[in-house]
Amino acid sequence: MFDPRISIIDDRLSTIDRVIAVVSGKGGVGKSVIASTLALLLAKEGFKVGLLDVDFTSPTTHVVLNASGLQPIEDKGIVPPEIHGIKYMSLVFYLGNTISPLRGTELTNILLEILAYTCWGRLDILIIDMPPGISDLMLDMLKYVKRAGYLIVTTPSKMSFETVRKLIMLLKGLGAQIIGVVENMLMSGSTEYIRREVEALRERYLGGIHYDTSLEESLGNVEELLKTGFALELKSILQNIIM
Amino acid sequence: MFDPRISIIDDRLSTIDRVIAVVSGKGGVGKSVIASTLALLLAKEGFKVGLLDVDFTSPTTHVVLNASGLQPIEDKGIVPPEIHGIKYMSLVFYLGNTISPLRGTELTNILLEILAYTCWGRLDILIIDMPPGISDLMLDMLKYVKRAGYLIVTTPSKMSFETVRKLIMLLKGLGAQIIGVVENMLMSGSTEYIRREVEALRERYLGGIHYDTSLEESLGNVEELLKTGFALELKSILQNIIM
Amino acid sequence: MAEAIISAVSEVADKENFKEVKSVLVLVGELQQVDREVLKFAITQLRPDKLAKTRFIIRVVRASFTCKACGHKWPFRESVLQDWVKEAIHFVPEVAHAYIRCPVCGSPDFEISGGRGVWIAGIRGER
Amino acid sequence: MAEAIISAVSEVADKENFKEVKSVLVLVGELQQVDREVLKFAITQLRPDKLAKTRFIIRVVRASFTCKACGHKWPFRESVLQDWVKEAIHFVPEVAHAYIRCPVCGSPDFEISGGRGVWIAGIRGER
Ligand SMILES: Nc1ncnc2c1ncn2[C@@H]1O[C@H](COP(=O)(O)OP(=O)(O)O)[C@@H](O)[C@H]1O
Ligand SMILES: Nc1ncnc2c1ncn2[C@@H]1O[C@H](COP(=O)(O)OP(=O)(O)O)[C@@H](O)[C@H]1O
Ligand SMILES: [Mg+2]
Ligand SMILES: [Mg+2]
Ligand SMILES: [Mg+2]
Ligand SMILES: [Mg+2]
Ligand code: NI
Ligand code: NI
Ligand SMILES: [Zn+2]
Ligand SMILES: [Zn+2]
């Protein structure tokens, strides 16, 4: 038995110049707001950009983008709808507000399905928002999307870096491309703790983003979101790296 | 073929009066600090308490408890080591600082192994710290530990409640026992948003815990941790409910 | 989907050093809701010269679910579902977990034990 | 482990209405690192009267791994591991993912394709 989806994935992704997965291992560090805001920033700069939400049991990028009510079109595959200049794909299109508890084997199946049948067309960059944990979807990305570069997000907390360190070790061990580490939700001054730890692992510390009390209110309002200190700091950190 | 582990789980848990799983669906909301601190508070009040960290790919409760270097004893099963008056079990005992990426089927196997072979002895309460996501381990808890009560944690954010709402709907649909919802990391005033949403779902809003800048530094130092505003607020919220 | 099948068949044919591929057996899960004739037609349109004479046999596999909580098995009956739900399951069968529950115990923790995906179950060729 | 086996066997015997259980075939994964004689002795000590005459046959199943990234299969060779790692794998075989990598591609994404767990593969009795 032979699964034809696997042999078509590289084909489908061949029209995309660069694939960037936003990861952490840890939850709640800001992966989804960073992935969504990065996609918005890139679209505004004139890049052709796609955003894929792979946190299938608890997707959230649609909240940031206010993307409810969108529907993909079926035409020799699935054509993702466009919002704010981003080609956007999420399981939310098919789930509505219901819950879909999914086991790991099912998560793998969904990823394969989406990678094999989504027609992204020509893209400069595809951003992938990853779930927390170091489980099926992380292993599947490493297996099926070998070209992906990893943008790692942590908070200043040792609880958070405890997990991030392990993820970095995994990615390094497999020779995956690590773009660098973003430290999100700085409270007042940086402690330099994360920078030191990241550099000790010989990876790139990209910079810090402060905790921004105006972010929550701006979620769902893209104009407002792009004006927040959060978005400005994210832009200045990634300016020369991704944009 | 018949897996003997499954038929022994109820036996193993039969010496435990109450099982409480700390859940959210969402990551980074404070499940692990709440689960650990709750266990510490209960031990201090004289309860016989156990703590089981089920976030196998990214365990963190050992950071809160400063529980490195502990080892369980094998004696007709696994006897969990005691720390700060808590019988404590985590995969960290066997992983050290290495990373163990695990697929869902493997997570299920580990859970069964631990539930079937850990000898908790007489306990008033066993606290289980759950991973983020609504996947294998959540479904396995519902399948193998039907007696568990669920203590749900959210932050004030709509991003966070987007997922928590779905989890509540799942638990309600299955008739699982929901203890109530704790709102963690309040910044300044409460917005009442979470309370209203929880009550609309006809569940119990237990109270809010403020963001506490002294918490991070106290992690690993149990004396200090129990003096934080975080611990005091957690205690007053759960006083009449769990203690 | 037709592209995926052709690309997979070509890959296997190359690996096996087939001069000619005689026939291909394709199993299509019922949940995929693919029209057999449409798929056959799409394959005919898209196949490269190398597969011009290949016979594509397409078989639909019935869908069924097995509950992981209570063990109950039941068949998929799409008639009870609304159109947009069918459409969603057509795209990703796993979203069934959002809309279908075990008829015995109410659990969403079931396995799609058949009827999902597309499989190339056999390729016959000449070297 | 002996308790688990006895409790499972008793359960099945009740369900099947066995008056007497003749023999039980127990498969023990090599990764479990259980000494067959020790397990046999523990079962003899713990079994209830009902199972007093039952013959327990214990077989060890060799462990092997299959890489999900590259497909390579290889056998478990515990000799290369340090004692405390063996001890850890003895308790939960899945922690092998922290210490062992595929010898071909270096991936930790492998399956323990045999040699884990304890299984009751057969129970023969008289009604
Ligand atoms: N720099 C920041 N300032 C303020 N709030 C933030 C910041 N980054 C993230 N958040 C908030 O933190 C929560 C978690 O963010 P999210 O993107 O969902 O994390 P993840 O995807 O890693 O789980 C959200 O409520 C989000 O709005
Ligand atoms: N009330 C609080 N005040 C300040 N920091 C908190 C509070 N609750 C949790 N945190 C911090 O938030 C981060 C996430 O907490 P954690 O318990 O790891 O969440 P989860 O287990 O849900 O992923 C940790 O760095 C923790 O120290
Ligand atoms: Mg997220
Ligand atoms: Mg946690
Ligand atoms: Mg499909
Ligand atoms: Mg064992
Ligand atoms: Ni289709
Ligand atoms: Ni043992
Ligand atoms: Zn059922
Ligand atoms: Zn390999």
CSV table of C-alpha atoms in Angstrom, one decimal, chain B residues 16-223:
chain,number,residue,atom,x,y,z
B,16,ILE,CA,-7.2,7.7,46.3
B,17,ASP,CA,-10.2,9.6,47.5
B,18,ARG,CA,-10.2,12.3,44.8
B,19,VAL,CA,-8.5,12.8,41.4
B,20,ILE,CA,-8.3,16.4,40.1
B,21,ALA,CA,-6.9,17.1,36.6
B,22,VAL,CA,-5.7,20.7,35.9
B,23,VAL,CA,-6.6,21.4,32.3
B,24,SER,CA,-7.1,24.2,29.8
B,25,GLY,CA,-6.7,23.1,26.2
B,26,LYS,CA,-4.6,26.2,25.9
B,27,GLY,CA,-0.9,26.3,26.8
B,28,GLY,CA,0.9,28.8,29.0
B,29,VAL,CA,-2.1,29.8,31.1
B,30,GLY,CA,-0.5,28.5,34.4
B,31,LYS,CA,-1.7,24.9,34.6
B,32,SER,CA,1.6,23.7,35.9
B,33,VAL,CA,2.2,26.4,38.5
B,34,ILE,CA,-1.3,26.0,39.7
B,35,ALA,CA,-1.2,22.2,39.9
B,36,SER,CA,2.1,22.3,41.8
B,37,THR,CA,1.2,25.1,44.1
B,38,LEU,CA,-2.2,23.5,44.8
B,39,ALA,CA,-0.4,20.3,45.8
B,40,LEU,CA,2.0,22.2,48.1
B,41,LEU,CA,-0.9,24.1,49.7
B,42,LEU,CA,-2.8,20.8,50.3
B,43,ALA,CA,0.3,19.1,51.8
B,44,LYS,CA,0.7,22.1,54.1
B,45,GLU,CA,-2.9,21.8,55.3
B,46,GLY,CA,-2.2,18.2,56.2
B,47,PHE,CA,-3.8,16.4,53.3
B,48,LYS,CA,-2.1,13.3,51.9
B,49,VAL,CA,-1.5,14.5,48.3
B,50,GLY,CA,0.1,13.2,45.1
B,51,LEU,CA,1.1,15.1,42.0
B,52,LEU,CA,1.5,13.5,38.6
B,53,ASP,CA,2.9,15.4,35.7
B,54,VAL,CA,1.3,14.1,32.5
B,55,ASP,CA,2.9,16.7,30.1
B,56,PHE,CA,5.3,14.1,29.0
B,57,THR,CA,7.0,15.9,26.1
B,58,SER,CA,7.5,19.1,28.1
B,59,PRO,CA,7.1,18.5,31.8
B,60,THR,CA,7.7,21.5,34.1
B,61,THR,CA,6.3,20.8,37.6
B,62,HIS,CA,9.8,19.7,38.6
B,63,VAL,CA,11.1,23.3,38.0
B,64,VAL,CA,8.4,24.6,40.4
B,65,LEU,CA,9.2,22.0,43.0
B,66,ASN,CA,12.9,22.0,42.4
B,67,ALA,CA,12.7,18.3,42.2
B,68,SER,CA,15.7,17.3,40.2
B,69,GLY,CA,17.7,14.3,41.4
B,70,LEU,CA,14.7,12.5,42.8
B,71,GLN,CA,14.3,8.8,41.9
B,72,PRO,CA,11.3,6.5,42.4
B,73,ILE,CA,11.8,3.1,44.1
B,74,GLU,CA,10.8,-0.1,42.4
B,75,ASP,CA,8.9,-2.4,44.7
B,76,LYS,CA,6.0,-4.4,43.3
B,77,GLY,CA,5.5,-1.4,41.1
B,78,ILE,CA,6.8,2.1,41.3
B,79,VAL,CA,6.8,4.0,44.6
B,80,PRO,CA,6.9,7.8,43.9
B,81,PRO,CA,9.4,9.8,45.9
B,82,GLU,CA,8.2,12.4,48.3
B,83,ILE,CA,9.1,16.0,48.1
B,84,HIS,CA,7.7,18.8,50.3
B,85,GLY,CA,5.2,16.3,51.6
B,86,ILE,CA,3.9,15.5,48.1
B,87,LYS,CA,4.2,12.1,46.5
B,88,TYR,CA,5.5,13.2,43.1
B,89,MET,CA,5.7,11.4,39.8
B,90,SER,CA,7.1,12.8,36.5
B,91,LEU,CA,8.7,11.3,33.4
B,92,VAL,CA,11.6,13.7,34.2
B,93,PHE,CA,12.9,11.0,36.6
B,94,TYR,CA,13.6,8.9,33.5
B,95,LEU,CA,14.5,11.6,31.0
B,96,GLY,CA,17.0,13.8,32.7
B,97,ASN,CA,17.5,16.9,30.6
B,98,THR,CA,17.2,15.1,27.3
B,99,ILE,CA,14.4,15.5,24.9
B,100,SER,CA,11.9,12.8,24.2
B,101,PRO,CA,9.7,13.7,21.2
B,102,LEU,CA,6.7,11.4,21.5
B,103,ARG,CA,3.8,10.6,19.2
B,104,GLY,CA,0.3,10.2,20.5
B,105,THR,CA,0.2,6.5,20.6
B,106,GLU,CA,3.4,6.6,22.7
B,107,LEU,CA,1.9,9.2,25.1
B,108,THR,CA,-1.0,6.8,25.6
B,109,ASN,CA,1.4,3.9,26.4
B,110,ILE,CA,3.3,6.0,28.9
B,111,LEU,CA,0.1,7.1,30.7
B,112,LEU,CA,-1.1,3.5,30.9
B,113,GLU,CA,2.3,2.3,32.2
B,114,ILE,CA,2.4,5.0,34.9
B,115,LEU,CA,-1.2,4.6,36.0
B,116,ALA,CA,-0.9,0.8,36.1
B,117,TYR,CA,2.4,0.6,38.0
B,118,THR,CA,2.6,3.6,40.3
B,119,CYS,CA,1.8,2.7,43.9
B,120,TRP,CA,0.3,5.9,45.4
B,121,GLY,CA,-0.9,4.3,48.6
B,122,ARG,CA,-3.6,6.1,50.6
B,123,LEU,CA,-4.1,9.6,49.2
B,124,ASP,CA,-6.8,12.3,49.9
B,125,ILE,CA,-6.1,13.9,46.6
B,126,LEU,CA,-4.1,13.2,43.4
B,127,ILE,CA,-3.5,16.3,41.3
B,128,ILE,CA,-2.7,15.7,37.6
B,129,ASP,CA,-1.0,18.4,35.6
B,130,MET,CA,-2.2,18.0,32.0
B,131,PRO,CA,-0.5,19.1,28.7
B,132,PRO,CA,-2.0,21.7,26.4
B,133,GLY,CA,-4.0,20.7,23.3
B,134,ILE,CA,-7.1,18.5,23.2
B,135,SER,CA,-5.6,15.3,22.0
B,136,ASP,CA,-4.5,11.8,23.1
B,137,LEU,CA,-3.8,12.4,26.7
B,138,MET,CA,-7.1,14.3,27.2
B,139,LEU,CA,-9.0,11.5,25.5
B,140,ASP,CA,-7.1,8.9,27.5
B,141,MET,CA,-8.0,10.6,30.8
B,142,LEU,CA,-11.6,10.5,29.9
B,143,LYS,CA,-11.3,6.9,28.9
B,144,TYR,CA,-9.2,5.5,31.7
B,145,VAL,CA,-9.7,7.8,34.7
B,146,LYS,CA,-13.5,8.3,34.6
B,147,ARG,CA,-13.5,9.6,38.2
B,148,ALA,CA,-11.4,12.6,37.5
B,149,GLY,CA,-12.8,16.1,38.3
B,150,TYR,CA,-11.5,18.9,36.0
B,151,LEU,CA,-10.2,22.2,37.3
B,152,ILE,CA,-10.1,24.5,34.2
B,153,VAL,CA,-7.6,27.3,33.9
B,154,THR,CA,-7.8,30.2,31.5
B,155,THR,CA,-6.3,33.7,31.1
B,156,PRO,CA,-8.5,36.8,30.6
B,157,SER,CA,-7.7,36.7,26.9
B,158,LYS,CA,-10.2,35.8,24.2
B,159,MET,CA,-7.5,33.8,22.5
B,160,SER,CA,-7.3,31.6,25.5
B,161,PHE,CA,-11.0,31.3,26.1
B,162,GLU,CA,-11.6,30.4,22.4
B,163,THR,CA,-10.0,27.0,23.3
B,164,VAL,CA,-11.2,26.7,26.8
B,165,ARG,CA,-14.8,27.1,25.7
B,166,LYS,CA,-14.3,24.1,23.3
B,167,LEU,CA,-12.9,22.0,26.1
B,168,ILE,CA,-15.8,22.8,28.4
B,169,MET,CA,-18.2,21.8,25.7
B,170,LEU,CA,-16.4,18.5,25.2
B,171,LEU,CA,-16.3,17.8,29.0
B,172,LYS,CA,-20.0,18.7,29.4
B,173,GLY,CA,-21.0,16.6,26.4
B,174,LEU,CA,-19.3,13.6,28.0
B,175,GLY,CA,-20.8,14.2,31.5
B,176,ALA,CA,-17.4,14.7,33.0
B,177,GLN,CA,-17.2,16.4,36.4
B,178,ILE,CA,-16.2,20.1,36.0
B,179,ILE,CA,-15.0,21.6,39.2
B,180,GLY,CA,-14.9,25.1,37.8
B,181,VAL,CA,-12.9,27.7,36.0
B,182,VAL,CA,-9.9,29.7,37.4
B,183,GLU,CA,-9.0,33.0,35.6
B,184,ASN,CA,-5.2,33.4,35.9
B,185,MET,CA,-2.9,36.3,35.1
B,186,LEU,CA,-5.3,39.1,35.6
B,187,MET,CA,-3.7,42.4,34.7
B,188,SER,CA,-5.0,45.2,36.9
B,189,GLY,CA,-8.9,45.0,36.9
B,190,SER,CA,-10.9,42.0,35.8
B,191,THR,CA,-12.9,42.5,32.7
B,192,GLU,CA,-15.7,40.3,33.8
B,193,TYR,CA,-15.6,38.8,30.3
B,194,ILE,CA,-14.5,35.3,31.5
B,195,ARG,CA,-17.0,35.3,34.3
B,196,ARG,CA,-19.8,36.1,32.0
B,197,GLU,CA,-18.8,33.5,29.4
B,198,VAL,CA,-18.3,30.8,32.1
B,199,GLU,CA,-21.7,31.5,33.6
B,200,ALA,CA,-23.3,31.5,30.2
B,201,LEU,CA,-22.0,27.9,29.8
B,202,ARG,CA,-23.6,27.2,33.2
B,203,GLU,CA,-20.3,26.4,34.9
B,204,ARG,CA,-18.8,27.8,38.0
B,205,TYR,CA,-16.4,30.8,37.8
B,206,LEU,CA,-14.1,30.2,40.8
B,207,GLY,CA,-12.2,33.5,40.9
B,208,GLY,CA,-9.3,35.4,39.5
B,209,ILE,CA,-5.5,35.3,40.3
B,210,HIS,CA,-3.5,38.4,39.4
B,211,TYR,CA,-0.3,38.5,37.4
B,212,ASP,CA,2.4,38.4,40.1
B,213,THR,CA,5.8,39.7,39.2
B,214,SER,CA,7.4,37.9,42.1
B,215,LEU,CA,6.3,34.4,40.9
B,216,GLU,CA,9.0,33.8,38.4
B,217,GLU,CA,11.8,34.4,40.9
B,218,SER,CA,10.2,32.1,43.5
B,219,LEU,CA,10.0,29.1,41.1
B,220,GLY,CA,12.1,26.3,42.6
B,221,ASN,CA,12.0,27.9,46.1
B,222,VAL,CA,8.9,26.5,47.8
B,223,GLU,CA,9.0,28.6,50.9
